Amino acid sequence: MIFPKERNEEGAFVRPEDQFRGWVTCDGSKGYPAELGRYHLYVSLACPWAHRTVIMRKLKGLEDVIGMTVVDPVRDERGWAFRNGPGYSEDPVNGFQFLSEAYKVSEPDYNARVTVPVLWDKKTGRIVSNADDDIMRMFNSEFNAFTKSDLDFYPEALRAEIDAINDFVYPNVNDGVYRAGFATTQSTYEREVRALFNALDQIEERLRTNRYLVGNQMTEADWRLFTTLIRFDAVYYIHFKCNIRRIIDYPNLYGYLRELYQHEEIAETVNFDHIKHHYYITHTDINPTRIVPVGPELDLNSPHNRDKLSEQARR
């Protein structure tokens, strides 16, 4: 479901900017102090952008600090909805029926796209942020007083390299699948899909000697890429016509994907039913029959052997 203003004259998809960019800080210096139980996360388990924040909340052990509600994965012209179903529920915080209500409460004149994730402030009754990358970094560092985790996925010493990787992966891969899938002309589609696979080829080569995107340390860059990779063969390969190769056809990328999937409790954040039902049912302009594919069968728990790269680096 694409709004006309999200396509340019060439038929290319242009993603709108996030509209809410507040920031929670440990000291409250930007108006939103980190507090136990004050903030609530609204997400879709189908959405790769929201999935990033779910992962960071999990990795940082913030489940008891920041509440979370999952919306119905099937979205219609009314937008993301709160309903009871397998893996999603009604809104226990505000009683909203639709996520758009949170946007209207926060900004009465809001008339742009309603997106997930949303970080909600229960004290002020408004949206703090709908920017997934900002929310990831808030979770990474600003709530450390409320968690036992000392993990840092955006360390100072690696920030320049992480930012450079993110700047490459976002337009070419994360958004690249959408640019290919939502293209409305053949020339635009071919340009975007070739840019996508050129980027995947480069990442495949990078992962031949690097365990992770930034050397041998897991960072936010890996999780930003993961949420696209995990959806690729099940959705983007078919639904968005990103079908030059599958992730399973890339030895290094596929091993890397399996390692991340098997990391701690990350598999619990992946819901293929939500993912497939969202894309194949919601995008009726691409899939008018709304038939949801049964496959593919992915062996994501097989050995990845990526730890050998760290051992080689230490020698």
mmCIF file of C-alpha atoms in Angstrom:
data_model
loop_
_atom_site.group_PDB
_atom_site.id
_atom_site.type_symbol
_atom_site.label_atom_id
_atom_site.label_comp_id
_atom_site.label_asym_id
_atom_site.label_seq_id
_atom_site.Cartn_x
_atom_site.Cartn_y
_atom_site.Cartn_z
ATOM 1 C CA MET A 1 0.000 0.000 0.000
ATOM 2 C CA ILE A 2 1.905 3.026 -1.322
ATOM 3 C CA PHE A 3 0.774 6.625 -1.234
ATOM 4 C CA PRO A 4 1.149 8.500 -4.571
ATOM 5 C CA LYS A 5 3.529 11.020 -3.035
ATOM 6 C CA GLU A 6 5.884 8.159 -2.151
ATOM 7 C CA ARG A 7 6.707 7.586 -5.826
ATOM 8 C CA ASN A 8 8.643 9.944 -8.061
ATOM 9 C CA GLU A 9 8.103 10.654 -11.744
ATOM 10 C CA GLU A 10 10.222 7.628 -12.700
ATOM 11 C CA GLY A 11 7.972 5.247 -10.774
ATOM 12 C CA ALA A 12 10.561 4.811 -8.023
ATOM 13 C CA PHE A 13 9.618 4.357 -4.369
ATOM 14 C CA VAL A 14 10.788 7.185 -2.092
ATOM 15 C CA ARG A 15 10.526 6.427 1.621
ATOM 16 C CA PRO A 16 9.252 9.365 3.706
ATOM 17 C CA GLU A 17 11.271 10.675 6.628
ATOM 18 C CA ASP A 18 10.361 9.750 10.212
ATOM 19 C CA GLN A 19 8.310 12.543 11.790
ATOM 20 C CA PHE A 20 8.859 11.998 15.521
ATOM 21 C CA ARG A 21 12.472 12.311 16.604
ATOM 22 C CA GLY A 22 12.373 12.826 20.372
ATOM 23 C CA TRP A 23 15.103 11.204 22.419
ATOM 24 C CA VAL A 24 15.099 9.409 25.759
ATOM 25 C CA THR A 25 18.304 10.024 27.701
ATOM 26 C CA CYS A 26 19.651 8.630 30.930
ATOM 27 C CA ASP A 27 19.786 12.133 32.444
ATOM 28 C CA GLY A 28 16.613 13.542 30.907
ATOM 29 C CA SER A 29 18.530 16.312 29.178
ATOM 30 C CA LYS A 30 16.346 16.080 26.046
ATOM 31 C CA GLY A 31 13.012 16.098 27.843
ATOM 32 C CA TYR A 32 12.474 12.363 28.182
ATOM 33 C CA PRO A 33 14.354 10.797 31.112
ATOM 34 C CA ALA A 34 14.885 7.051 31.147
ATOM 35 C CA GLU A 35 12.544 5.578 33.769
ATOM 36 C CA LEU A 36 11.372 2.094 34.659
ATOM 37 C CA GLY A 37 7.971 1.378 33.096
ATOM 38 C CA ARG A 38 7.449 4.850 31.626
ATOM 39 C CA TYR A 39 7.796 3.931 27.945
ATOM 40 C CA HIS A 40 5.942 1.475 25.765
ATOM 41 C CA LEU A 41 6.894 0.061 22.375
ATOM 42 C CA TYR A 42 4.302 -0.492 19.656
ATOM 43 C CA VAL A 43 5.571 -2.840 16.944
ATOM 44 C CA SER A 44 4.708 -5.205 14.142
ATOM 45 C CA LEU A 45 6.663 -8.453 14.092
ATOM 46 C CA ALA A 46 6.228 -8.388 10.313
ATOM 47 C CA CYS A 47 8.038 -5.089 9.826
ATOM 48 C CA PRO A 48 11.848 -5.191 9.487
ATOM 49 C CA TRP A 49 12.236 -1.680 10.905
ATOM 50 C CA ALA A 50 10.195 -2.505 14.014
ATOM 51 C CA HIS A 51 11.925 -5.886 14.314
ATOM 52 C CA ARG A 52 15.234 -4.084 14.905
ATOM 53 C CA THR A 53 13.883 -2.455 18.052
ATOM 54 C CA VAL A 54 12.397 -5.734 19.286
ATOM 55 C CA ILE A 55 15.841 -7.307 18.913
ATOM 56 C CA MET A 56 17.652 -4.524 20.748
ATOM 57 C CA ARG A 57 15.108 -4.635 23.581
ATOM 58 C CA LYS A 58 15.770 -8.376 23.828
ATOM 59 C CA LEU A 59 19.563 -8.143 23.630
ATOM 60 C CA LYS A 60 19.722 -5.442 26.289
ATOM 61 C CA GLY A 61 17.364 -7.256 28.674
ATOM 62 C CA LEU A 62 14.781 -4.473 28.714
ATOM 63 C CA GLU A 63 11.611 -6.585 28.597
ATOM 64 C CA ASP A 64 10.687 -5.645 32.176
ATOM 65 C CA VAL A 65 11.703 -2.015 31.670
ATOM 66 C CA ILE A 66 9.873 -1.145 28.448
ATOM 67 C CA GLY A 67 6.494 -2.716 27.689
ATOM 68 C CA MET A 68 5.606 -3.874 24.192
ATOM 69 C CA THR A 69 2.427 -4.447 22.207
ATOM 70 C CA VAL A 70 2.298 -6.164 18.810
ATOM 71 C CA VAL A 71 -0.235 -5.049 16.178
ATOM 72 C CA ASP A 72 -2.166 -7.261 13.768
ATOM 73 C CA PRO A 73 0.235 -8.108 10.903
ATOM 74 C CA VAL A 74 -2.494 -7.654 8.275
ATOM 75 C CA ARG A 75 -2.893 -3.967 7.534
ATOM 76 C CA ASP A 76 -5.755 -2.459 5.553
ATOM 77 C CA GLU A 77 -6.615 1.083 4.441
ATOM 78 C CA ARG A 78 -7.148 2.026 8.102
ATOM 79 C CA GLY A 79 -3.560 1.167 8.974
ATOM 80 C CA TRP A 80 -2.028 -0.907 11.750
ATOM 81 C CA ALA A 81 -4.710 -2.248 14.103
ATOM 82 C CA PHE A 82 -4.811 -3.582 17.646
ATOM 83 C CA ARG A 83 -6.749 -6.856 17.693
ATOM 84 C CA ASN A 84 -6.491 -10.102 19.606
ATOM 85 C CA GLY A 85 -4.909 -12.922 17.640
ATOM 86 C CA PRO A 86 -1.942 -15.299 17.549
ATOM 87 C CA GLY A 87 1.079 -13.240 18.567
ATOM 88 C CA TYR A 88 -0.725 -9.877 18.623
ATOM 89 C CA SER A 89 -3.193 -8.171 20.932
ATOM 90 C CA GLU A 90 -5.384 -5.228 21.790
ATOM 91 C CA ASP A 91 -3.684 -2.121 23.196
ATOM 92 C CA PRO A 92 -3.391 -2.452 27.012
ATOM 93 C CA VAL A 93 -1.967 1.040 27.527
ATOM 94 C CA ASN A 94 -4.326 3.456 25.802
ATOM 95 C CA GLY A 95 -7.068 1.251 24.441
ATOM 96 C CA PHE A 96 -6.366 2.460 20.909
ATOM 97 C CA GLN A 97 -8.019 0.465 18.139
ATOM 98 C CA PHE A 98 -5.606 1.745 15.508
ATOM 99 C CA LEU A 99 -2.043 2.992 15.767
ATOM 100 C CA SER A 100 -3.107 6.101 13.861
ATOM 101 C CA GLU A 101 -4.824 7.233 17.070
ATOM 102 C CA ALA A 102 -1.426 7.501 18.766
ATOM 103 C CA TYR A 103 -0.254 9.766 15.943
ATOM 104 C CA LYS A 104 -3.357 11.953 16.108
ATOM 105 C CA VAL A 105 -3.124 12.303 19.885
ATOM 106 C CA SER A 106 0.510 13.336 19.550
ATOM 107 C CA GLU A 107 0.033 15.599 16.523
ATOM 108 C CA PRO A 108 -3.625 16.434 15.726
ATOM 109 C CA ASP A 109 -2.792 17.688 12.218
ATOM 110 C CA TYR A 110 -0.699 14.639 11.319
ATOM 111 C CA ASN A 111 -1.557 13.377 7.821
ATOM 112 C CA ALA A 112 1.494 11.350 6.759
ATOM 113 C CA ARG A 113 2.111 7.612 6.872
ATOM 114 C CA VAL A 114 1.531 5.803 10.183
ATOM 115 C CA THR A 115 4.501 3.538 10.784
ATOM 116 C CA VAL A 116 5.970 1.146 13.298
ATOM 117 C CA PRO A 117 7.859 1.113 15.568
ATOM 118 C CA VAL A 118 6.476 3.728 17.919
ATOM 119 C CA LEU A 119 8.031 4.529 21.291
ATOM 120 C CA TRP A 120 5.233 5.905 23.464
ATOM 121 C CA ASP A 121 5.627 7.972 26.634
ATOM 122 C CA LYS A 122 2.909 7.027 29.102
ATOM 123 C CA LYS A 123 3.618 10.027 31.313
ATOM 124 C CA THR A 124 3.131 12.747 28.675
ATOM 125 C CA GLY A 125 0.730 10.687 26.562
ATOM 126 C CA ARG A 126 2.509 11.161 23.252
ATOM 127 C CA ILE A 127 4.920 9.592 20.805
ATOM 128 C CA VAL A 128 8.578 10.073 21.599
ATOM 129 C CA SER A 129 9.927 8.544 18.401
ATOM 130 C CA ASN A 130 8.938 6.543 15.356
ATOM 131 C CA ALA A 131 12.536 6.329 14.100
ATOM 132 C CA ASP A 132 13.781 2.759 14.434
ATOM 133 C CA ASP A 133 17.474 3.645 14.288
ATOM 134 C CA ASP A 134 17.061 6.248 17.052
ATOM 135 C CA ILE A 135 15.065 3.824 19.210
ATOM 136 C CA MET A 136 17.738 1.148 18.757
ATOM 137 C CA ARG A 137 20.394 3.518 20.073
ATOM 138 C CA MET A 138 18.239 4.653 22.987
ATOM 139 C CA PHE A 139 17.773 1.038 24.008
ATOM 140 C CA ASN A 140 21.478 0.375 23.536
ATOM 141 C CA SER A 141 22.722 3.012 25.940
ATOM 142 C CA GLU A 142 20.132 5.157 27.719
ATOM 143 C CA PHE A 143 18.483 2.491 29.905
ATOM 144 C CA ASN A 144 21.673 0.910 31.242
ATOM 145 C CA ALA A 145 20.739 1.822 34.806
ATOM 146 C CA PHE A 146 17.793 -0.577 34.571
ATOM 147 C CA THR A 147 19.482 -3.609 33.045
ATOM 148 C CA LYS A 148 22.266 -5.988 33.963
ATOM 149 C CA SER A 149 23.508 -5.982 30.394
ATOM 150 C CA ASP A 150 26.704 -4.081 29.660
ATOM 151 C CA LEU A 151 26.640 -4.911 25.948
ATOM 152 C CA ASP A 152 27.330 -1.986 23.637
ATOM 153 C CA PHE A 153 26.300 -2.378 20.015
ATOM 154 C CA TYR A 154 27.424 1.131 19.049
ATOM 155 C CA PRO A 155 30.826 1.504 20.734
ATOM 156 C CA GLU A 156 32.602 4.833 20.418
ATOM 157 C CA ALA A 157 35.703 3.350 18.790
ATOM 158 C CA LEU A 158 33.712 1.732 15.977
ATOM 159 C CA ARG A 159 31.086 4.380 15.298
ATOM 160 C CA ALA A 160 32.642 5.790 12.142
ATOM 161 C CA GLU A 161 32.861 2.328 10.572
ATOM 162 C CA ILE A 162 29.379 1.341 11.764
ATOM 163 C CA ASP A 163 27.925 4.541 10.304
ATOM 164 C CA ALA A 164 29.699 3.923 6.985
ATOM 165 C CA ILE A 165 28.344 0.360 6.799
ATOM 166 C CA ASN A 166 24.832 1.534 7.693
ATOM 167 C CA ASP A 167 25.004 4.217 5.003
ATOM 168 C CA PHE A 168 25.806 1.522 2.441
ATOM 169 C CA VAL A 169 23.400 -1.173 3.622
ATOM 170 C CA TYR A 170 20.339 1.016 4.154
ATOM 171 C CA PRO A 171 19.753 2.361 0.614
ATOM 172 C CA ASN A 172 21.061 -0.670 -1.232
ATOM 173 C CA VAL A 173 19.701 -3.563 0.853
ATOM 174 C CA ASN A 174 17.291 -2.563 3.646
ATOM 175 C CA ASP A 175 15.401 -0.113 1.465
ATOM 176 C CA GLY A 176 16.719 -1.662 -1.734
ATOM 177 C CA VAL A 177 14.265 -4.567 -1.581
ATOM 178 C CA TYR A 178 11.400 -2.072 -1.319
ATOM 179 C CA ARG A 179 12.763 0.077 -4.123
ATOM 180 C CA ALA A 180 12.790 -2.981 -6.371
ATOM 181 C CA GLY A 181 9.467 -4.357 -5.125
ATOM 182 C CA PHE A 182 7.531 -1.097 -5.324
ATOM 183 C CA ALA A 183 8.927 0.035 -8.691
ATOM 184 C CA THR A 184 6.256 0.675 -11.300
ATOM 185 C CA THR A 185 8.419 0.736 -14.423
ATOM 186 C CA GLN A 186 10.652 -1.989 -15.825
ATOM 187 C CA SER A 187 13.701 0.255 -16.056
ATOM 188 C CA THR A 188 13.385 1.412 -12.454
ATOM 189 C CA TYR A 189 12.907 -2.140 -11.221
ATOM 190 C CA GLU A 190 15.946 -3.437 -13.109
ATOM 191 C CA ARG A 191 18.129 -0.588 -11.862
ATOM 192 C CA GLU A 192 17.113 -1.121 -8.259
ATOM 193 C CA VAL A 193 17.294 -4.915 -8.257
ATOM 194 C CA ARG A 194 20.780 -4.874 -9.779
ATOM 195 C CA ALA A 195 21.939 -2.342 -7.193
ATOM 196 C CA LEU A 196 20.557 -4.631 -4.490
ATOM 197 C CA PHE A 197 22.421 -7.695 -5.691
ATOM 198 C CA ASN A 198 25.605 -5.757 -6.334
ATOM 199 C CA ALA A 199 25.463 -4.755 -2.657
ATOM 200 C CA LEU A 200 24.748 -8.323 -1.516
ATOM 201 C CA ASP A 201 27.708 -9.547 -3.562
ATOM 202 C CA GLN A 202 29.955 -7.006 -1.824
ATOM 203 C CA ILE A 203 28.685 -8.018 1.620
ATOM 204 C CA GLU A 204 29.196 -11.691 0.755
ATOM 205 C CA GLU A 205 32.832 -10.937 -0.018
ATOM 206 C CA ARG A 206 33.240 -8.872 3.150
ATOM 207 C CA LEU A 207 31.907 -11.744 5.249
ATOM 208 C CA ARG A 208 34.397 -14.131 3.689
ATOM 209 C CA THR A 209 37.077 -12.797 6.073
ATOM 210 C CA ASN A 210 35.015 -10.853 8.639
ATOM 211 C CA ARG A 211 32.792 -12.689 11.101
ATOM 212 C CA TYR A 212 30.538 -9.639 11.365
ATOM 213 C CA LEU A 213 30.096 -6.492 9.309
ATOM 214 C CA VAL A 214 32.558 -4.582 11.473
ATOM 215 C CA GLY A 215 35.395 -7.034 11.977
ATOM 216 C CA ASN A 216 34.809 -9.644 14.658
ATOM 217 C CA GLN A 217 32.547 -7.632 16.961
ATOM 218 C CA MET A 218 28.778 -7.806 16.767
ATOM 219 C CA THR A 219 27.293 -4.321 16.375
ATOM 220 C CA GLU A 220 24.003 -2.629 15.528
ATOM 221 C CA ALA A 221 25.003 -2.844 11.859
ATOM 222 C CA ASP A 222 24.548 -6.624 11.970
ATOM 223 C CA TRP A 223 21.062 -6.418 13.417
ATOM 224 C CA ARG A 224 20.015 -3.738 10.945
ATOM 225 C CA LEU A 225 20.992 -6.095 8.118
ATOM 226 C CA PHE A 226 19.616 -9.220 9.815
ATOM 227 C CA THR A 227 15.995 -8.109 9.670
ATOM 228 C CA THR A 228 16.205 -7.819 5.886
ATOM 229 C CA LEU A 229 18.098 -11.078 5.390
ATOM 230 C CA ILE A 230 15.673 -13.118 7.509
ATOM 231 C CA ARG A 231 12.755 -11.977 5.300
ATOM 232 C CA PHE A 232 14.567 -12.278 2.002
ATOM 233 C CA ASP A 233 13.963 -15.841 0.811
ATOM 234 C CA ALA A 234 10.461 -16.043 2.297
ATOM 235 C CA VAL A 235 9.199 -12.716 0.951
ATOM 236 C CA TYR A 236 11.502 -10.447 -1.024
ATOM 237 C CA TYR A 237 12.730 -13.123 -3.437
ATOM 238 C CA ILE A 238 9.165 -13.853 -4.595
ATOM 239 C CA HIS A 239 6.940 -10.955 -3.600
ATOM 240 C CA PHE A 240 9.342 -8.128 -4.507
ATOM 241 C CA LYS A 241 10.876 -9.979 -7.505
ATOM 242 C CA CYS A 242 14.357 -9.839 -5.936
ATOM 243 C CA ASN A 243 15.063 -13.167 -7.581
ATOM 244 C CA ILE A 244 18.548 -13.115 -9.037
ATOM 245 C CA ARG A 245 19.753 -15.176 -6.084
ATOM 246 C CA ARG A 246 18.461 -16.288 -2.681
ATOM 247 C CA ILE A 247 20.331 -15.707 0.570
ATOM 248 C CA ILE A 248 20.725 -19.474 0.823
ATOM 249 C CA ASP A 249 22.791 -19.259 -2.397
ATOM 250 C CA TYR A 250 25.399 -17.071 -0.666
ATOM 251 C CA PRO A 251 27.606 -19.309 1.548
ATOM 252 C CA ASN A 252 28.919 -16.510 3.756
ATOM 253 C CA LEU A 253 25.699 -14.518 4.031
ATOM 254 C CA TYR A 254 23.696 -17.631 4.795
ATOM 255 C CA GLY A 255 26.124 -18.761 7.488
ATOM 256 C CA TYR A 256 26.112 -15.251 8.934
ATOM 257 C CA LEU A 257 22.291 -15.206 8.907
ATOM 258 C CA ARG A 258 22.167 -18.541 10.737
ATOM 259 C CA GLU A 259 24.639 -17.368 13.373
ATOM 260 C CA LEU A 260 22.590 -14.260 14.137
ATOM 261 C CA TYR A 261 19.351 -16.243 14.170
ATOM 262 C CA GLN A 262 20.868 -18.703 16.660
ATOM 263 C CA HIS A 263 22.267 -15.957 18.901
ATOM 264 C CA GLU A 264 20.767 -16.104 22.408
ATOM 265 C CA GLU A 265 16.965 -15.668 22.113
ATOM 266 C CA ILE A 266 16.816 -13.927 18.743
ATOM 267 C CA ALA A 267 14.812 -16.746 17.126
ATOM 268 C CA GLU A 268 11.953 -15.829 19.484
ATOM 269 C CA THR A 269 11.699 -12.428 17.787
ATOM 270 C CA VAL A 270 11.202 -13.947 14.318
ATOM 271 C CA ASN A 271 7.598 -14.728 13.381
ATOM 272 C CA PHE A 272 7.335 -16.013 9.823
ATOM 273 C CA ASP A 273 3.544 -16.262 10.019
ATOM 274 C CA HIS A 274 3.308 -12.542 10.757
ATOM 275 C CA ILE A 275 5.923 -11.724 8.136
ATOM 276 C CA LYS A 276 4.336 -13.665 5.284
ATOM 277 C CA HIS A 277 0.737 -12.758 6.086
ATOM 278 C CA HIS A 278 1.611 -9.076 6.242
ATOM 279 C CA TYR A 279 3.358 -8.822 2.892
ATOM 280 C CA TYR A 280 1.293 -11.246 0.835
ATOM 281 C CA ILE A 281 -2.092 -10.104 2.156
ATOM 282 C CA THR A 282 -1.500 -6.386 2.679
ATOM 283 C CA HIS A 283 0.120 -5.580 -0.682
ATOM 284 C CA THR A 284 -2.860 -6.337 -2.889
ATOM 285 C CA ASP A 285 -1.455 -4.266 -5.761
ATOM 286 C CA ILE A 286 1.438 -6.751 -5.920
ATOM 287 C CA ASN A 287 -0.434 -9.909 -4.857
ATOM 288 C CA PRO A 288 -4.140 -9.395 -5.687
ATOM 289 C CA THR A 289 -5.060 -13.020 -4.874
ATOM 290 C CA ARG A 290 -3.724 -12.584 -1.324
ATOM 291 C CA ILE A 291 -2.478 -16.188 -1.416
ATOM 292 C CA VAL A 292 0.285 -16.757 1.169
ATOM 293 C CA PRO A 293 3.050 -19.175 0.103
ATOM 294 C CA VAL A 294 3.570 -22.234 2.291
ATOM 295 C CA GLY A 295 7.366 -22.240 1.988
ATOM 296 C CA PRO A 296 10.218 -21.956 1.885
ATOM 297 C CA GLU A 297 11.610 -24.418 4.400
ATOM 298 C CA LEU A 298 14.742 -22.837 5.858
ATOM 299 C CA ASP A 299 17.218 -24.764 7.999
ATOM 300 C CA LEU A 300 18.237 -21.846 10.179
ATOM 301 C CA ASN A 301 19.445 -24.009 13.061
ATOM 302 C CA SER A 302 22.135 -25.902 11.170
ATOM 303 C CA PRO A 303 25.789 -25.255 12.200
ATOM 304 C CA HIS A 304 27.135 -21.979 10.868
ATOM 305 C CA ASN A 305 30.856 -22.381 11.646
ATOM 306 C CA ARG A 306 31.308 -18.608 11.692
ATOM 307 C CA ASP A 307 33.283 -18.784 14.951
ATOM 308 C CA LYS A 308 36.264 -20.077 12.989
ATOM 309 C CA LEU A 309 36.752 -16.590 11.542
ATOM 310 C CA SER A 310 37.284 -15.154 15.035
ATOM 311 C CA GLU A 311 39.808 -17.891 15.777
ATOM 312 C CA GLN A 312 41.697 -17.091 12.590
ATOM 313 C CA ALA A 313 41.752 -13.391 13.449
ATOM 314 C CA ARG A 314 43.360 -14.113 16.822
ATOM 315 C CA ARG A 315 46.249 -16.050 15.286
#
